[in-house]
Tab-separated table of C-alpha atoms in Angstrom:
chain	number	residue	atom	x	y	z
A	1206	UNK	CA	-49.974	-107.169	-119.419
A	1207	UNK	CA	-48.747	-106.522	-122.790
A	1208	UNK	CA	-52.549	-104.436	-122.264
A	1209	UNK	CA	-52.715	-102.945	-120.491
A	1210	UNK	CA	-49.198	-101.902	-121.427
A	1211	UNK	CA	-51.480	-100.275	-124.754
A	1212	UNK	CA	-53.951	-99.435	-122.435
A	1213	UNK	CA	-51.603	-96.524	-120.655
A	1214	UNK	CA	-49.929	-95.577	-122.917
A	1215	UNK	CA	-52.747	-94.510	-124.787
A	1216	UNK	CA	-54.171	-92.668	-121.563
A	1217	UNK	CA	-50.595	-91.605	-120.310
A	1218	UNK	CA	-48.197	-91.155	-123.364
A	1219	UNK	CA	-45.560	-88.273	-122.105
A	1220	UNK	CA	-45.595	-89.686	-118.736
A	1221	UNK	CA	-45.311	-93.068	-119.590
A	1222	UNK	CA	-42.005	-93.666	-118.734
A	1223	UNK	CA	-42.886	-92.866	-114.972
A	1224	UNK	CA	-45.887	-95.026	-114.433
A	1225	UNK	CA	-45.234	-97.810	-116.427
A	1226	UNK	CA	-41.715	-98.285	-117.115
A	1227	UNK	CA	-40.515	-100.217	-114.087
A	1228	UNK	CA	-43.177	-102.515	-114.958
A	1229	UNK	CA	-41.866	-103.818	-118.631
A	1230	UNK	CA	-39.101	-103.797	-120.299
A	1231	UNK	CA	-37.888	-101.308	-123.454
A	1232	UNK	CA	-38.613	-103.750	-126.242
A	1233	UNK	CA	-42.325	-104.490	-124.987
A	1234	UNK	CA	-42.622	-100.626	-124.727
A	1235	UNK	CA	-41.177	-100.697	-128.681
A	1236	UNK	CA	-43.227	-103.779	-128.997
A	1237	UNK	CA	-46.509	-102.206	-127.970
A	1238	UNK	CA	-46.914	-99.543	-130.046
A	1239	UNK	CA	-49.726	-99.166	-132.220
A	1240	UNK	CA	-48.855	-99.493	-135.428
A	1241	UNK	CA	-49.288	-97.343	-138.845
A	1242	UNK	CA	-50.198	-99.379	-141.887
A	1243	UNK	CA	-49.219	-96.698	-144.160
A	1244	UNK	CA	-45.217	-96.073	-142.845
A	1245	UNK	CA	-45.342	-99.926	-142.164
A	1246	UNK	CA	-46.246	-100.784	-146.368
A	1247	UNK	CA	-43.280	-98.123	-147.384
A	1248	UNK	CA	-40.551	-99.405	-144.768
A	1249	UNK	CA	-41.241	-102.325	-145.800
A	1250	UNK	CA	-39.990	-102.019	-149.334
A	1251	UNK	CA	-37.431	-99.403	-147.876
A	1252	UNK	CA	-35.320	-102.111	-145.923
A	1253	UNK	CA	-33.970	-103.366	-149.974
A	1254	UNK	CA	-34.018	-99.562	-150.729
A	1255	UNK	CA	-31.181	-99.050	-148.093
A	1256	UNK	CA	-29.728	-103.001	-149.443
A	1257	UNK	CA	-30.440	-101.637	-153.087
A	1258	UNK	CA	-28.559	-98.263	-152.637
A	1259	UNK	CA	-25.519	-99.802	-150.156
A	1260	UNK	CA	-24.832	-101.426	-153.363
A	1261	UNK	CA	-24.970	-99.068	-155.604
A	1262	UNK	CA	-22.240	-96.945	-153.278
A	1263	UNK	CA	-19.840	-100.056	-154.439
A	1264	UNK	CA	-20.567	-100.220	-157.456
A	1265	UNK	CA	-19.928	-96.422	-158.665
A	1266	UNK	CA	-16.987	-96.516	-156.027
A	1267	UNK	CA	-15.149	-98.247	-158.964
A	1268	UNK	CA	-14.703	-95.489	-161.654
A	1269	UNK	CA	-11.740	-96.843	-163.305
A	1270	UNK	CA	-14.078	-99.883	-164.547
A	1271	UNK	CA	-16.666	-98.442	-168.044
A	1272	UNK	CA	-19.178	-99.226	-167.494
A	1273	UNK	CA	-18.602	-99.108	-163.309
A	1274	UNK	CA	-18.851	-103.129	-161.676
A	1275	UNK	CA	-18.700	-105.161	-159.706
A	1276	UNK	CA	-17.600	-109.132	-159.505
A	1277	UNK	CA	-20.241	-110.893	-158.310
A	1278	UNK	CA	-17.804	-113.511	-156.087
A	1279	UNK	CA	-16.517	-109.754	-153.903
A	1280	UNK	CA	-20.804	-108.893	-153.841
A	1281	UNK	CA	-21.075	-112.894	-152.176
A	1282	UNK	CA	-18.101	-111.956	-149.650
A	1283	UNK	CA	-20.195	-109.537	-148.375
A	1284	UNK	CA	-23.788	-111.187	-148.245
A	1285	UNK	CA	-24.074	-110.929	-143.686
A	1286	UNK	CA	-22.835	-107.603	-144.007
A	1287	UNK	CA	-25.318	-106.398	-146.022
A	1288	UNK	CA	-28.461	-108.635	-144.725
A	1289	UNK	CA	-28.096	-110.286	-148.240
A	1290	UNK	CA	-30.515	-114.110	-146.800
A	1291	UNK	CA	-31.095	-115.179	-149.706
A	1292	UNK	CA	-26.955	-114.639	-151.651
A	1293	UNK	CA	-25.865	-111.616	-152.908
A	1294	UNK	CA	-27.168	-113.273	-157.490
A	1295	UNK	CA	-30.451	-113.943	-155.429
A	1296	UNK	CA	-30.462	-110.394	-153.885
A	1297	UNK	CA	-29.133	-109.091	-157.364
A	1298	UNK	CA	-32.855	-110.352	-160.070
A	1299	UNK	CA	-35.475	-109.561	-157.706
A	1300	UNK	CA	-34.604	-106.033	-158.868
A	1301	UNK	CA	-33.525	-106.029	-162.538
A	1302	UNK	CA	-34.984	-102.904	-162.789
A	1303	UNK	CA	-31.640	-101.470	-161.432
A	1304	UNK	CA	-28.952	-104.430	-161.663
A	1305	UNK	CA	-27.720	-106.923	-164.408
A	1306	UNK	CA	-25.774	-109.500	-163.969
A	1307	UNK	CA	-22.974	-110.488	-166.786
A	1308	UNK	CA	-20.681	-112.709	-167.585
A	1309	UNK	CA	-17.101	-111.515	-168.299
A	1310	UNK	CA	-15.584	-114.402	-170.221
A	1311	UNK	CA	-11.907	-112.683	-170.127
A	1312	UNK	CA	-12.245	-112.854	-166.322
A	1313	UNK	CA	-14.305	-116.248	-166.372
A	1314	UNK	CA	-15.868	-114.270	-163.859
A	1315	UNK	CA	-20.210	-113.171	-163.377
A	1316	UNK	CA	-20.532	-109.150	-163.105
A	1317	UNK	CA	-23.111	-106.617	-162.180
A	1318	UNK	CA	-23.792	-102.891	-163.059
A	1319	UNK	CA	-26.054	-100.759	-162.398
A	1320	UNK	CA	-29.132	-101.194	-165.380
A	1321	UNK	CA	-28.912	-97.479	-167.926
A	1322	UNK	CA	-32.507	-96.357	-165.362
A	1323	UNK	CA	-30.369	-96.359	-162.548
A	1324	UNK	CA	-27.594	-94.873	-163.555
A	1325	UNK	CA	-29.664	-91.743	-164.893
A	1326	UNK	CA	-30.855	-91.920	-161.763
A	1327	UNK	CA	-27.693	-91.750	-160.111
A	1328	UNK	CA	-26.490	-89.058	-162.047
A	1329	UNK	CA	-29.631	-86.814	-161.118
A	1330	UNK	CA	-28.947	-87.745	-157.619
A	1331	UNK	CA	-25.623	-86.311	-157.822
A	1332	UNK	CA	-26.466	-83.275	-159.840
A	1333	UNK	CA	-29.108	-82.041	-157.232
A	1334	UNK	CA	-27.101	-82.262	-154.144
A	1335	UNK	CA	-24.721	-80.233	-156.039
A	1336	UNK	CA	-27.339	-77.832	-157.248
A	1337	UNK	CA	-28.404	-77.511	-153.490
A	1338	UNK	CA	-25.286	-76.680	-151.480
A	1339	UNK	CA	-26.553	-73.532	-150.584
A	1340	UNK	CA	-28.576	-76.015	-148.372
A	1341	UNK	CA	-26.718	-78.388	-147.106
A	1342	UNK	CA	-23.856	-75.691	-145.846
A	1343	UNK	CA	-26.900	-73.931	-143.969
A	1344	UNK	CA	-28.332	-77.895	-143.022
A	1345	UNK	CA	-24.855	-78.088	-141.352
A	1346	UNK	CA	-24.317	-74.889	-139.467
A	1347	UNK	CA	-27.985	-75.244	-137.911
A	1348	UNK	CA	-27.050	-78.586	-136.880
A	1349	UNK	CA	-24.106	-77.380	-135.206
A	1350	UNK	CA	-25.632	-73.992	-133.424
A	1351	UNK	CA	-27.844	-76.912	-131.903
A	1352	UNK	CA	-24.635	-78.243	-130.380
A	1353	UNK	CA	-24.219	-76.919	-127.093
A	1354	UNK	CA	-20.875	-76.658	-127.569
A	1355	UNK	CA	-21.056	-75.126	-131.437
A	1356	UNK	CA	-19.683	-78.475	-132.248
A	1357	UNK	CA	-19.724	-81.924	-133.157
A	1358	UNK	CA	-17.843	-84.905	-134.066
A	1359	UNK	CA	-17.051	-85.586	-137.645
A	1360	UNK	CA	-18.044	-89.725	-137.883
A	1361	UNK	CA	-20.787	-88.502	-135.768
A	1362	UNK	CA	-21.929	-86.225	-138.899
A	1363	UNK	CA	-20.386	-88.479	-141.616
A	1364	UNK	CA	-23.517	-91.721	-140.041
A	1365	UNK	CA	-25.921	-89.127	-141.956
A	1366	UNK	CA	-24.086	-87.266	-144.710
A	1367	UNK	CA	-26.769	-89.469	-146.883
A	1368	UNK	CA	-29.990	-87.871	-144.332
A	1369	UNK	CA	-28.884	-84.512	-145.051
A	1370	UNK	CA	-28.281	-84.539	-148.503
A	1371	UNK	CA	-24.517	-84.271	-148.659
A	1372	UNK	CA	-22.357	-85.049	-150.874
A	1373	UNK	CA	-20.243	-87.815	-150.929
A	1374	UNK	CA	-16.930	-85.571	-150.467
A	1375	UNK	CA	-18.010	-83.014	-148.332
A	1376	UNK	CA	-14.884	-82.835	-146.500
A	1377	UNK	CA	-13.746	-81.166	-149.191
A	1378	UNK	CA	-17.013	-79.700	-151.044
A	1379	UNK	CA	-18.875	-77.940	-148.184
A	1380	UNK	CA	-16.033	-77.551	-144.635
A	1381	UNK	CA	-13.028	-76.652	-146.896
A	1382	UNK	CA	-14.403	-74.581	-149.080
A	1383	UNK	CA	-16.471	-72.615	-146.392
A	1384	UNK	CA	-13.380	-72.128	-143.369
A	1385	UNK	CA	-15.583	-68.547	-142.419
A	1386	UNK	CA	-18.174	-71.225	-141.154
A	1387	UNK	CA	-16.273	-74.884	-140.442
A	1388	UNK	CA	-13.153	-75.896	-138.888
A	1389	UNK	CA	-11.728	-79.305	-138.438
A	1390	UNK	CA	-10.118	-79.722	-135.078
A	1391	UNK	CA	-8.322	-83.305	-134.560
A	1392	UNK	CA	-10.379	-85.405	-131.012
A	1393	UNK	CA	-10.027	-86.177	-127.523
A	1394	UNK	CA	-9.394	-90.191	-129.428
A	1395	UNK	CA	-6.464	-90.989	-131.710
A	1396	UNK	CA	-7.030	-90.048	-135.003
A	1397	UNK	CA	-10.986	-88.714	-135.095
A	1398	UNK	CA	-11.736	-85.381	-135.364
A	1399	UNK	CA	-14.176	-82.761	-134.352
A	1400	UNK	CA	-15.831	-80.344	-136.762
A	1401	UNK	CA	-16.704	-76.519	-135.329
A	1402	UNK	CA	-18.957	-73.433	-135.942
A	1403	UNK	CA	-16.379	-70.751	-136.116
A	1404	UNK	CA	-18.947	-68.096	-137.930
A	1405	UNK	CA	-20.231	-65.603	-135.564
A	1406	UNK	CA	-24.764	-66.122	-135.893
A	1407	UNK	CA	-26.872	-63.757	-133.460
A	1408	UNK	CA	-28.954	-66.443	-131.209
A	1409	UNK	CA	-32.651	-65.209	-133.722
A	1410	UNK	CA	-30.707	-65.901	-136.196
A	1411	UNK	CA	-32.733	-69.146	-137.304
A	1412	UNK	CA	-35.866	-70.082	-137.027
A	1413	UNK	CA	-37.161	-73.565	-136.409
A	1414	UNK	CA	-38.765	-75.461	-138.398
A	1415	UNK	CA	-42.187	-75.747	-135.844
A	1416	UNK	CA	-42.172	-71.975	-135.734
A	1417	UNK	CA	-43.162	-72.345	-139.783
A	1418	UNK	CA	-45.437	-74.042	-138.769
A	1419	UNK	CA	-47.344	-71.604	-136.725
A	1420	UNK	CA	-47.430	-68.626	-138.475
A	1421	UNK	CA	-49.074	-70.499	-141.544
A	1422	UNK	CA	-51.488	-72.261	-139.174
A	1423	UNK	CA	-52.249	-68.741	-137.632
A	1424	UNK	CA	-52.439	-67.215	-140.922
A	1425	UNK	CA	-55.415	-70.004	-142.640
A	1426	UNK	CA	-58.501	-68.586	-142.910
A	1427	UNK	CA	-59.519	-70.656	-141.336
A	1428	UNK	CA	-58.135	-70.606	-137.851
A	1429	UNK	CA	-59.273	-70.242	-134.768
A	1430	UNK	CA	-56.550	-69.747	-132.000
A	1431	UNK	CA	-54.795	-67.160	-131.212
A	1432	UNK	CA	-50.571	-67.111	-132.001
A	1433	UNK	CA	-50.119	-66.724	-128.435
A	1434	UNK	CA	-52.040	-70.384	-127.731
A	1435	UNK	CA	-50.080	-72.233	-129.931
A	1436	UNK	CA	-46.758	-70.523	-129.391
A	1437	UNK	CA	-45.572	-73.174	-127.704
A	1438	UNK	CA	-47.358	-76.196	-129.352
A	1439	UNK	CA	-46.154	-79.225	-132.200
A	1440	UNK	CA	-48.304	-80.538	-134.955
A	1441	UNK	CA	-49.822	-84.092	-133.971
A	1442	UNK	CA	-50.855	-86.627	-136.831
A	1443	UNK	CA	-51.903	-89.792	-134.888
A	1444	UNK	CA	-51.861	-93.180	-136.577
A	1445	UNK	CA	-55.689	-94.660	-137.913
A	1446	UNK	CA	-57.599	-95.799	-135.189
A	1447	UNK	CA	-56.066	-94.391	-132.560
A	1448	UNK	CA	-58.578	-94.152	-129.847
A	1449	UNK	CA	-57.838	-90.355	-127.656
A	1450	UNK	CA	-59.552	-90.711	-124.052
A	1451	UNK	CA	-60.756	-87.138	-122.625
A	1452	UNK	CA	-56.570	-88.235	-120.088
A	1453	UNK	CA	-55.076	-88.719	-123.494
A	1454	UNK	CA	-56.096	-85.416	-124.725
A	1455	UNK	CA	-56.209	-83.702	-121.549
A	1456	UNK	CA	-52.714	-84.512	-121.382
A	1457	UNK	CA	-51.668	-83.368	-125.059
A	1458	UNK	CA	-52.845	-80.009	-124.468
A	1459	UNK	CA	-51.090	-79.881	-121.071
A	1460	UNK	CA	-48.323	-80.673	-122.733
A	1461	UNK	CA	-48.670	-78.383	-125.848
A	1462	UNK	CA	-48.986	-75.229	-123.771
A	1463	UNK	CA	-45.424	-76.205	-121.544
A	1464	UNK	CA	-42.233	-73.418	-122.201
A	1465	UNK	CA	-39.782	-74.610	-123.435
A	1466	UNK	CA	-36.262	-73.648	-124.320
A	1467	UNK	CA	-36.221	-73.929	-128.533
A	1468	UNK	CA	-33.062	-75.620	-130.386
A	1469	UNK	CA	-31.747	-72.636	-131.074
A	1470	UNK	CA	-31.024	-71.777	-127.519
A	1471	UNK	CA	-28.477	-71.179	-125.424
A	1472	UNK	CA	-29.119	-73.647	-122.623
A	1473	UNK	CA	-27.395	-71.232	-120.149
A	1474	UNK	CA	-27.889	-73.196	-116.999
A	1475	UNK	CA	-28.886	-77.073	-116.320
A	1476	UNK	CA	-32.625	-77.290	-115.375
A	1477	UNK	CA	-32.804	-78.067	-111.634
A	1478	UNK	CA	-34.640	-81.651	-111.235
A	1479	UNK	CA	-37.871	-80.609	-110.274
A	1480	UNK	CA	-40.684	-81.804	-112.340
A	1481	UNK	CA	-41.317	-78.877	-114.211
A	1482	UNK	CA	-37.486	-78.504	-115.103
A	1483	UNK	CA	-37.410	-81.713	-116.183
A	1484	UNK	CA	-40.613	-81.594	-118.727
A	1485	UNK	CA	-39.364	-78.416	-119.895
A	1486	UNK	CA	-35.649	-79.995	-120.992
A	1487	UNK	CA	-37.423	-83.479	-122.025
A	1488	UNK	CA	-40.315	-81.334	-124.454
A	1489	UNK	CA	-36.181	-78.781	-125.723
A	1490	UNK	CA	-35.106	-81.843	-126.682
A	1491	UNK	CA	-38.440	-82.958	-128.889
A	1492	UNK	CA	-37.980	-79.566	-130.164
A	1493	UNK	CA	-34.449	-80.841	-131.001
A	1494	UNK	CA	-34.879	-84.190	-132.260
A	1495	UNK	CA	-37.963	-81.848	-134.431
A	1496	UNK	CA	-35.101	-80.372	-136.265
A	1497	UNK	CA	-33.491	-82.516	-137.542
A	1498	UNK	CA	-35.524	-84.519	-138.394
A	1499	UNK	CA	-36.790	-81.487	-140.287
A	1500	UNK	CA	-33.049	-80.770	-141.588
A	1501	UNK	CA	-33.195	-84.077	-143.296
A	1502	UNK	CA	-34.078	-84.735	-146.516
A	1503	UNK	CA	-36.842	-87.130	-146.280
A	1504	UNK	CA	-37.908	-86.173	-143.385
A	1505	UNK	CA	-36.507	-89.610	-141.931
A	1506	UNK	CA	-33.774	-91.007	-139.773
A	1507	UNK	CA	-32.871	-94.671	-138.295
A	1508	UNK	CA	-32.553	-93.962	-133.957
A	1509	UNK	CA	-28.761	-95.783	-133.998
A	1510	UNK	CA	-27.490	-92.906	-135.827
A	1511	UNK	CA	-29.781	-89.770	-134.227
A	1512	UNK	CA	-28.522	-91.549	-130.333
A	1513	UNK	CA	-24.698	-90.292	-131.699
A	1514	UNK	CA	-26.227	-86.547	-131.057
A	1515	UNK	CA	-27.930	-87.183	-128.092
A	1516	UNK	CA	-24.919	-86.210	-126.272
A	1517	UNK	CA	-24.057	-83.344	-127.787
A	1518	UNK	CA	-26.720	-81.544	-128.232
A	1519	UNK	CA	-27.770	-82.127	-124.532
A	1520	UNK	CA	-30.387	-84.986	-124.075
A	1521	UNK	CA	-29.991	-86.701	-121.316
A	1522	UNK	CA	-32.867	-88.823	-121.736
A	1523	UNK	CA	-33.660	-92.181	-123.602
A	1524	UNK	CA	-34.387	-90.584	-127.711
A	1525	UNK	CA	-36.024	-93.192	-128.776
A	1526	UNK	CA	-38.302	-93.966	-126.318
A	1527	UNK	CA	-38.541	-89.836	-126.859
A	1528	UNK	CA	-39.803	-90.892	-130.326
A	1529	UNK	CA	-42.759	-93.521	-129.177
A	1530	UNK	CA	-43.646	-91.710	-125.838
A	1531	UNK	CA	-44.711	-88.413	-129.006
A	1532	UNK	CA	-47.398	-90.735	-131.298
A	1533	UNK	CA	-48.802	-88.048	-132.031
A	1534	UNK	CA	-45.251	-86.146	-133.898
A	1535	UNK	CA	-42.893	-89.727	-134.812
A	1536	UNK	CA	-43.564	-92.281	-136.286
A	1537	UNK	CA	-41.246	-95.987	-135.150
A	1538	UNK	CA	-40.908	-98.530	-137.550
A	1539	UNK	CA	-38.647	-101.562	-136.931
A	1540	UNK	CA	-38.444	-103.405	-139.520
A	1541	UNK	CA	-35.916	-104.315	-141.378
A	1542	UNK	CA	-33.510	-104.578	-138.451
A	1543	UNK	CA	-33.481	-101.530	-137.250
A	1544	UNK	CA	-35.331	-98.512	-135.595
A	1545	UNK	CA	-36.290	-96.665	-138.792
A	1546	UNK	CA	-38.273	-92.655	-136.906
A	1547	UNK	CA	-40.708	-90.701	-139.120
A	1548	UNK	CA	-41.737	-86.833	-138.901
A	1549	UNK	CA	-45.571	-87.965	-138.800
A	1550	UNK	CA	-46.594	-84.073	-140.291
A	1551	UNK	CA	-43.984	-84.278	-143.899
A	1552	UNK	CA	-45.647	-87.043	-144.354
A	1553	UNK	CA	-49.086	-87.558	-146.972
A	1554	UNK	CA	-50.186	-91.389	-147.820
A	1555	UNK	CA	-45.877	-92.596	-147.797
A	1556	UNK	CA	-44.824	-89.750	-149.433
A	1557	UNK	CA	-43.661	-86.764	-148.264
A	1558	UNK	CA	-46.433	-83.769	-148.522
A	1559	UNK	CA	-43.383	-81.185	-149.654
A	1560	UNK	CA	-40.260	-82.598	-151.392
A	1561	UNK	CA	-37.565	-81.144	-152.320
A	1562	UNK	CA	-35.572	-82.398	-155.606
A	1563	UNK	CA	-33.022	-84.660	-153.475
A	1564	UNK	CA	-36.188	-86.485	-152.416
A	1565	UNK	CA	-37.792	-86.689	-155.900
A	1566	UNK	CA	-34.519	-88.280	-157.457
A	1567	UNK	CA	-34.621	-91.238	-154.874
A	1568	UNK	CA	-37.956	-91.850	-154.781
A	1569	UNK	CA	-37.582	-92.719	-158.857
A	1570	UNK	CA	-35.142	-95.174	-157.063
A	1571	UNK	CA	-37.326	-96.392	-154.063
A	1572	UNK	CA	-40.395	-96.268	-156.756
A	1573	UNK	CA	-38.146	-99.751	-159.373
A	1574	UNK	CA	-37.378	-101.510	-155.481
A	1575	UNK	CA	-41.296	-101.082	-155.126
A	1576	UNK	CA	-41.612	-102.105	-158.844
A	1577	UNK	CA	-39.357	-105.290	-158.303
A	1578	UNK	CA	-39.988	-108.010	-161.310
A	1579	UNK	CA	-42.627	-106.281	-162.863
A	1580	UNK	CA	-42.953	-104.965	-166.298
A	1581	UNK	CA	-39.879	-106.436	-167.088
A	1582	UNK	CA	-42.346	-108.627	-170.053
A	1583	UNK	CA	-42.804	-105.285	-171.284
A	1584	UNK	CA	-39.566	-103.648	-171.371
A	1585	UNK	CA	-38.159	-106.431	-173.004
A	1586	UNK	CA	-41.116	-106.401	-175.847
A	1587	UNK	CA	-40.578	-102.849	-175.948
A	1588	UNK	CA	-36.595	-103.448	-176.194
A	1589	UNK	CA	-36.684	-106.451	-179.186
A	1590	UNK	CA	-39.240	-104.165	-180.764
A	1591	UNK	CA	-36.762	-101.183	-181.064
A	1592	UNK	CA	-33.407	-103.197	-181.902
A	1593	UNK	CA	-36.490	-104.813	-184.743
A	1594	UNK	CA	-36.584	-101.798	-186.121
A	1595	UNK	CA	-33.624	-100.219	-185.891
A	1596	UNK	CA	-32.365	-102.939	-187.889
A	1597	UNK	CA	-35.541	-102.627	-190.801
A	1598	UNK	CA	-34.094	-99.227	-190.965
A	1599	UNK	CA	-30.743	-100.333	-191.949
A	1600	UNK	CA	-31.955	-102.210	-194.018
A	1601	UNK	CA	-33.629	-100.071	-196.162
A	1602	UNK	CA	-30.458	-97.407	-196.001
A	1603	UNK	CA	-28.354	-100.316	-197.650
A	1604	UNK	CA	-31.853	-100.625	-200.604
A	1605	UNK	CA	-31.740	-97.074	-200.680
């Protein structure tokens, strides 16, 4: 049964949900996807990177303490929530380049703070985010413009504030400071808010990321296709070792030529439930999630988070299955008890092809996660050498 599912997925990726889905569970469909070792290796460390970020945010939320720190007792109480399976102290000791544990005799407690290196990375990230505020505003406007009602639940935006590169005080620094673009309104439920787009924009004001790729593709010196031939196409990059049969290629070619409404075009009326109408809606949904991922800092997001936007974007299908149906465009990883989707075309060898300042800073922290306990002996040796040189320098001064 499982081999049949895999063969069917490779042969009919875009009609899989119609022809096979009734014979398999959603979990089996996820399990049958083609693996990509590069993304899996990245996610193997990224799952702990997410935990590191959560602890870092907790530490930095205590600005009254100098340096900011948090007690190990408090952190241990959150171990289950943070998925620290072997406890907080064990996890912290795995990353000595990021966390420093110390004992406060006055309070008879152990505390944790960020190392100077990690603290500097955090400061640089804040600077990079603040420097890119105009770009951040544009991202938020684009998200709202893709919504059918030109509005989004504020809680959904909160889910992806880090992915969009928003500052942690974006309600004040972005929304309140741009009243000509944004307005916060009360939601239908108590204590909920809706973010609305109040600025006026013409229909052709925004260009989707895929449109830029099409233009670049046509301008290449070795380009052998006409602009009209790829006007509805998306870039596809398949997992290494994935066999592409003739039937598969034919299905892809047929799907690539299918006309659709772009993510920034208004869906005037609901398509009739004909085969052609459903295909058009499905391709529009693909275009929307493709654009969503293009707007993120790291061209990746947890499926659970993007699912909060499904109804707002007018997507009637399961978003996770949408990613699985298009393995040449998206890669779904299940590492770390969460489903994370990557935009394939944006990555090469586990890194962004076209990085941005915020990504570059975050990558430095991720590199420290990759480093783990390695290089600690070298670092300590350097520290000892520095201390000795300082001592000898002070002795020489005394002699003088």
